[in-house]
PDB file of C-alpha atoms in Angstrom:
ATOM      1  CA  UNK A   1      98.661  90.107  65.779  1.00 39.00           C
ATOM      2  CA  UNK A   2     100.840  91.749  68.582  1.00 44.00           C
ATOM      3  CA  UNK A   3     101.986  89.447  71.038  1.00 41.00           C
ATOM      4  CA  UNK A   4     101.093  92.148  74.161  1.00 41.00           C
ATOM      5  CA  UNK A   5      96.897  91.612  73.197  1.00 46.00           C
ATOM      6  CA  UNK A   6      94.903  89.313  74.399  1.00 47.00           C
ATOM      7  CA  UNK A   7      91.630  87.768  73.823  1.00 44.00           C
ATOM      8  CA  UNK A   8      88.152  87.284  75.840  1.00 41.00           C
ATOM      9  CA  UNK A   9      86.264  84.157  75.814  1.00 45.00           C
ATOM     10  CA  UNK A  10      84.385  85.393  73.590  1.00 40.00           C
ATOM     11  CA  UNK A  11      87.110  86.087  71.354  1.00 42.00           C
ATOM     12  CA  UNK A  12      87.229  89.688  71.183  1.00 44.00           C
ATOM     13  CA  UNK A  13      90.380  92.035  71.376  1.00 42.00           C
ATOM     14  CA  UNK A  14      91.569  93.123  74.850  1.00 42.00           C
ATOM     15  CA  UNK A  15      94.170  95.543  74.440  1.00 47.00           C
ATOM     16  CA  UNK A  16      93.773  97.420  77.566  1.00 49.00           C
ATOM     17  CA  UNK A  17      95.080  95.124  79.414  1.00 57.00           C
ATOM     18  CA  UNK A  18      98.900  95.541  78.799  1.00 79.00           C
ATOM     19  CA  UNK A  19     100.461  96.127  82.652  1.00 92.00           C
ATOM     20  CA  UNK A  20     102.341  99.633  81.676  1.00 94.00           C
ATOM     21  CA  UNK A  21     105.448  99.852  83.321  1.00 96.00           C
ATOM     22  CA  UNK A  22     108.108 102.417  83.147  1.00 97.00           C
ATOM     23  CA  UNK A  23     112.365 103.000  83.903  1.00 98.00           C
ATOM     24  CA  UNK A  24     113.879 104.925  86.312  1.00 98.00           C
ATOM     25  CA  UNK A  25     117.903 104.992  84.905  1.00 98.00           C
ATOM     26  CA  UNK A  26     118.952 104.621  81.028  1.00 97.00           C
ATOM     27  CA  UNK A  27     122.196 103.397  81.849  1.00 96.00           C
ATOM     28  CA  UNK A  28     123.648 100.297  80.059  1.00 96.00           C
ATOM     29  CA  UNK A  29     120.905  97.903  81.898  1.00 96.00           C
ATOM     30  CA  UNK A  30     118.059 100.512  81.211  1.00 97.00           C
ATOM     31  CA  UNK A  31     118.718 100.380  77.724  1.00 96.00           C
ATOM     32  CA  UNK A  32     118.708  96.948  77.366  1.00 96.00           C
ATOM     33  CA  UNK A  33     115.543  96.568  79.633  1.00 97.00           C
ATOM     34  CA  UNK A  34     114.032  98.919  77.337  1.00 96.00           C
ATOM     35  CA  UNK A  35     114.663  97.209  74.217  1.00 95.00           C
ATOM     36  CA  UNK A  36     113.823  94.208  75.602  1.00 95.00           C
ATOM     37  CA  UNK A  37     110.973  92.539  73.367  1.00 92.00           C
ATOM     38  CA  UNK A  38     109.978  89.601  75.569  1.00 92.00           C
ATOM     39  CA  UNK A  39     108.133  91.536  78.111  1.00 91.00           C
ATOM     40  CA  UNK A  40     105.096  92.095  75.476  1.00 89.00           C
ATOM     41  CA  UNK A  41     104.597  88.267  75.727  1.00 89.00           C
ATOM     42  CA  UNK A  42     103.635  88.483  79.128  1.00 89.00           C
ATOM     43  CA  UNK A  43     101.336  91.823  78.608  1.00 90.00           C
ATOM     44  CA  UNK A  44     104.276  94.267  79.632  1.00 92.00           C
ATOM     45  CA  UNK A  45     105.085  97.315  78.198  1.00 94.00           C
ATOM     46  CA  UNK A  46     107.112  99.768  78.901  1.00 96.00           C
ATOM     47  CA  UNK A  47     105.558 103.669  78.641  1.00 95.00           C
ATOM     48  CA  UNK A  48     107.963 105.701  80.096  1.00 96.00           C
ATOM     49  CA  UNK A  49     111.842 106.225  80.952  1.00 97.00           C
ATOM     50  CA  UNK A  50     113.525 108.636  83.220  1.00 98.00           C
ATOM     51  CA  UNK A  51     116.852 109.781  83.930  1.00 97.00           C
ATOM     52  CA  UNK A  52     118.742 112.732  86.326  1.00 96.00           C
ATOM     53  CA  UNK A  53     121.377 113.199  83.465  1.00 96.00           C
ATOM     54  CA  UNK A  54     120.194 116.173  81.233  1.00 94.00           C
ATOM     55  CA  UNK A  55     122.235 115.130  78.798  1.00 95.00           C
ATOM     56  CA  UNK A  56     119.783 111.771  77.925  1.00 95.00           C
ATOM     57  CA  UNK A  57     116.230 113.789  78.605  1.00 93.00           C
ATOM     58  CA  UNK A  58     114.889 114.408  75.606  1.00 93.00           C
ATOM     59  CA  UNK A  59     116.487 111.505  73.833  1.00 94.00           C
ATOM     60  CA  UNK A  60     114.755 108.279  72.071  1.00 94.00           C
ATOM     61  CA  UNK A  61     116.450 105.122  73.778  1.00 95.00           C
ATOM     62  CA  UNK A  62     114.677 102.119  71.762  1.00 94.00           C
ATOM     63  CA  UNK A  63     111.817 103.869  71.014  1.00 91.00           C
ATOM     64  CA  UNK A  64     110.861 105.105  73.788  1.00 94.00           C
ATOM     65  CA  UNK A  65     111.467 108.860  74.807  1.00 94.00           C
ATOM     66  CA  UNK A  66     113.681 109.519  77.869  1.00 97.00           C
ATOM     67  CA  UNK A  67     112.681 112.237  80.501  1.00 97.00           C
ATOM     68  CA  UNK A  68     113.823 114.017  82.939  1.00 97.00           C
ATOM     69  CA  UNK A  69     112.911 112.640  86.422  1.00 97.00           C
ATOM     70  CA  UNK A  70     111.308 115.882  87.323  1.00 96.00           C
ATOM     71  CA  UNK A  71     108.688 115.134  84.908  1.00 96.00           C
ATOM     72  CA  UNK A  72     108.166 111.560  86.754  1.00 97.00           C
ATOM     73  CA  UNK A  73     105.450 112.199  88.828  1.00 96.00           C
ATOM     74  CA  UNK A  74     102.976 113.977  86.071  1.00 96.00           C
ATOM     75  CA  UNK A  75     103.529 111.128  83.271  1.00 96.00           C
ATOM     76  CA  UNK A  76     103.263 108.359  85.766  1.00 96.00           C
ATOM     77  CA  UNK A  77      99.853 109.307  86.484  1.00 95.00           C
ATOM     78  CA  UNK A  78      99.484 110.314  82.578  1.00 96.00           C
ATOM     79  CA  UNK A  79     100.308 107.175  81.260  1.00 95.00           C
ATOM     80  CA  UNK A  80      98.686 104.871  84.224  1.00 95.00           C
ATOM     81  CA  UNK A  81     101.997 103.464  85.026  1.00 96.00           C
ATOM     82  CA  UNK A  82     101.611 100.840  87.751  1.00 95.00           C
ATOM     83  CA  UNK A  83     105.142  99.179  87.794  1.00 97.00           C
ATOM     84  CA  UNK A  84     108.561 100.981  88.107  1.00 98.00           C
ATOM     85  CA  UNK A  85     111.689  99.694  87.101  1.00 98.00           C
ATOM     86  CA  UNK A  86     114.794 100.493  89.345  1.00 98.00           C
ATOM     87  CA  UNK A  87     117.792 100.307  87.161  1.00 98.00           C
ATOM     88  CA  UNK A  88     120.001 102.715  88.971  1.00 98.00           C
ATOM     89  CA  UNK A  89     123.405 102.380  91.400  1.00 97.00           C
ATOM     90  CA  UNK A  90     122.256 101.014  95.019  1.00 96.00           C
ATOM     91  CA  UNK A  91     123.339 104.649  96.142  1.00 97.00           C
ATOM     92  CA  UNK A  92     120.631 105.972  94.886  1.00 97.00           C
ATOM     93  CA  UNK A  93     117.603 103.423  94.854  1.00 98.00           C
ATOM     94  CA  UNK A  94     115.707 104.344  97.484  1.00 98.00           C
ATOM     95  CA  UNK A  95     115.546 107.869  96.374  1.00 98.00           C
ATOM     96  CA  UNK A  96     113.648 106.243  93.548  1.00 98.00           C
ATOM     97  CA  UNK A  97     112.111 103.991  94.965  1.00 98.00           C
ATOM     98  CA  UNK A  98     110.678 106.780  97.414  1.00 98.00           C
ATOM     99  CA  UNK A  99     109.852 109.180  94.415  1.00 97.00           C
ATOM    100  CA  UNK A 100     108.046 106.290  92.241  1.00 98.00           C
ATOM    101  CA  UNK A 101     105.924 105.268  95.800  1.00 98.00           C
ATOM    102  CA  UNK A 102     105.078 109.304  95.859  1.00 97.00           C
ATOM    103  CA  UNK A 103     103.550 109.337  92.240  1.00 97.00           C
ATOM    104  CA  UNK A 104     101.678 106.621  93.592  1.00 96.00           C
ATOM    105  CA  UNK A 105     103.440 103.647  91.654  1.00 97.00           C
ATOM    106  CA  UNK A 106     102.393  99.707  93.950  1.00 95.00           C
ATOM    107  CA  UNK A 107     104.859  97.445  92.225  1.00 97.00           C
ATOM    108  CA  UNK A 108     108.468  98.038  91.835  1.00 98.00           C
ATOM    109  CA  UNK A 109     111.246  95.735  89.668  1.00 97.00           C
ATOM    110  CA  UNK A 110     114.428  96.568  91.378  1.00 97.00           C
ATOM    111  CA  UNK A 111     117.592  95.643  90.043  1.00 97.00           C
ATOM    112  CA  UNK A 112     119.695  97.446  92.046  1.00 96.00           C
ATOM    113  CA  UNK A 113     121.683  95.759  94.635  1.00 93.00           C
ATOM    114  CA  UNK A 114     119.958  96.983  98.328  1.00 95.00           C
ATOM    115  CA  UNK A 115     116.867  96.306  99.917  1.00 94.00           C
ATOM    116  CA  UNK A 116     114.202  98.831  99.816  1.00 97.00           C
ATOM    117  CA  UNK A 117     112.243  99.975 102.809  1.00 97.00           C
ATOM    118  CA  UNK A 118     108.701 100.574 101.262  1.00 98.00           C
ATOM    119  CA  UNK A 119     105.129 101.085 102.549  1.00 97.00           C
ATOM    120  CA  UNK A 120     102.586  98.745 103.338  1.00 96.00           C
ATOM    121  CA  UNK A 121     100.858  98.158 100.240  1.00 96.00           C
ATOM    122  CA  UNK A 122     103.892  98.609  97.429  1.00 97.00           C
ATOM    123  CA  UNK A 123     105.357  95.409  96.262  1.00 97.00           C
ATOM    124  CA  UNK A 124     108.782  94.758  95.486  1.00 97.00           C
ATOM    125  CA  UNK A 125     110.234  92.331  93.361  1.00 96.00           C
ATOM    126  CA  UNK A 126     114.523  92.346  93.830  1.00 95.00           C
ATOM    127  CA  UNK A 127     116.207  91.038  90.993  1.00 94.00           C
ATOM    128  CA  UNK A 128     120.245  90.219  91.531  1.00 89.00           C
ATOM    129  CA  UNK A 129     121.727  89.044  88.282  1.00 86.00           C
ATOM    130  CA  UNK A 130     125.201  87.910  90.171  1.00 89.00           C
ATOM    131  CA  UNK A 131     122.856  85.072  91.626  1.00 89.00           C
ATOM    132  CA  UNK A 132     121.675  83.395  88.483  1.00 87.00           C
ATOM    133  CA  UNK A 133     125.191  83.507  87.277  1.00 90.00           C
ATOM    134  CA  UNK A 134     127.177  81.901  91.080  1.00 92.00           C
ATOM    135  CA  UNK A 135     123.724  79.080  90.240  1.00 91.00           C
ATOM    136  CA  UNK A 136     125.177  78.329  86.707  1.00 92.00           C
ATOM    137  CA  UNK A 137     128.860  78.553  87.984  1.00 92.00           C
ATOM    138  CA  UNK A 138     128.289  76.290  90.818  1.00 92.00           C
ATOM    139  CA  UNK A 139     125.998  73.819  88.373  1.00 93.00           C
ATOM    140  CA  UNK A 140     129.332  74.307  85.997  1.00 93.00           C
ATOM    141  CA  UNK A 141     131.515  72.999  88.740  1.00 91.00           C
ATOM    142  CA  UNK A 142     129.455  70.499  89.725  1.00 90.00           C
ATOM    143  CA  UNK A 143     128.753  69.066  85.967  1.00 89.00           C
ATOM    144  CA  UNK A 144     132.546  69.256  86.511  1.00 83.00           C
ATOM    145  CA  UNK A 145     133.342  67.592  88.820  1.00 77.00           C
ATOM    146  CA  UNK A 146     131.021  64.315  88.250  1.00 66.00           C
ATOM    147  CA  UNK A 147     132.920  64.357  84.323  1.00 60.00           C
ATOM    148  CA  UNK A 148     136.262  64.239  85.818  1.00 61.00           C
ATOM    149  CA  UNK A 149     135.108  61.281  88.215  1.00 53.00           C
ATOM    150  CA  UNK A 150     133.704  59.465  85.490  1.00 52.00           C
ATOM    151  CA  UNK A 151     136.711  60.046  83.671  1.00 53.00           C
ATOM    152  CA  UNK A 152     138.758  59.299  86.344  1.00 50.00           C
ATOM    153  CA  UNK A 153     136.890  55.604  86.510  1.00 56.00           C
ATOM    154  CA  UNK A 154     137.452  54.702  82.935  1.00 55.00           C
TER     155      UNK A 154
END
């Protein structure tokens, strides 16, 4: 049984009711987003990718077909996409993040490092992967730090 479907109370099949999602930017962190397998768990899944560089359109990046962004707005409403994924530079975010609220997209996942100025309505959930590693580093340090006292004592 996939992992993505879930069941009614009265135990039948619900597999409608995967949240699809799709990637603007197939760079390195695009990729890996999209072969990512831990977002069926949670009833994720990931329809669609785009990219401005002609040179991926038209490629398969993990099994799932890269487009051009052009071609954004018709399969977002095509494939019911409600989530967008912002994996691009900061420069160029809110160029996506304006072209994803046009197609009509309400929830973006951006990973790019800037704050998005959105509409009333769209929610935005910011991801910064430098801050879960300065938590570890600083738990590192202080882990550390109480060893070497301890040791220090003995």
């Amino acid at each position: 049984l996939d992992p993505a479907q879930r069941h009614s109370a009265s135990g039948e099949l619900l597999e409608d009711l995967q949240e699809r999602t799709g990637v603007v930017g197939v760079g390195s962190l695009g990729s890996a987003l999209l072969g990512y397998e831990g977002f069926a768990l949670h009833g994720l899944r990931i329809v669609a990718a785009f990219d401005r560089d002609p040179a991926k359109a038209g490629r398969e990046v993990r099994g799932t077909l890269v487009l051009p962004m052009e071609k954004l707005p018709e399969m977002v409403q095509r494939l019911h996409v409600r989530i967008g994924i912002i994996a691009v530079p900061a420069d160029q975010a809110q160029a996506v993040a304006d072209t994803l609220v046009e197609a009509r997209i309400t929830g973006l996942w951006n990973f790019a490092h800037t704050v998005l100025q959105v509409p009333d309505g769209v929610i935005v959930q910011n991801e910064d992967l430098s801050v879960g590693l300065a938590v570890l580093s600083k738990r590192l340090a202080a882990a550390y730090d109480d060893d070497t006292a301890v040791a220090v004592e003995k």
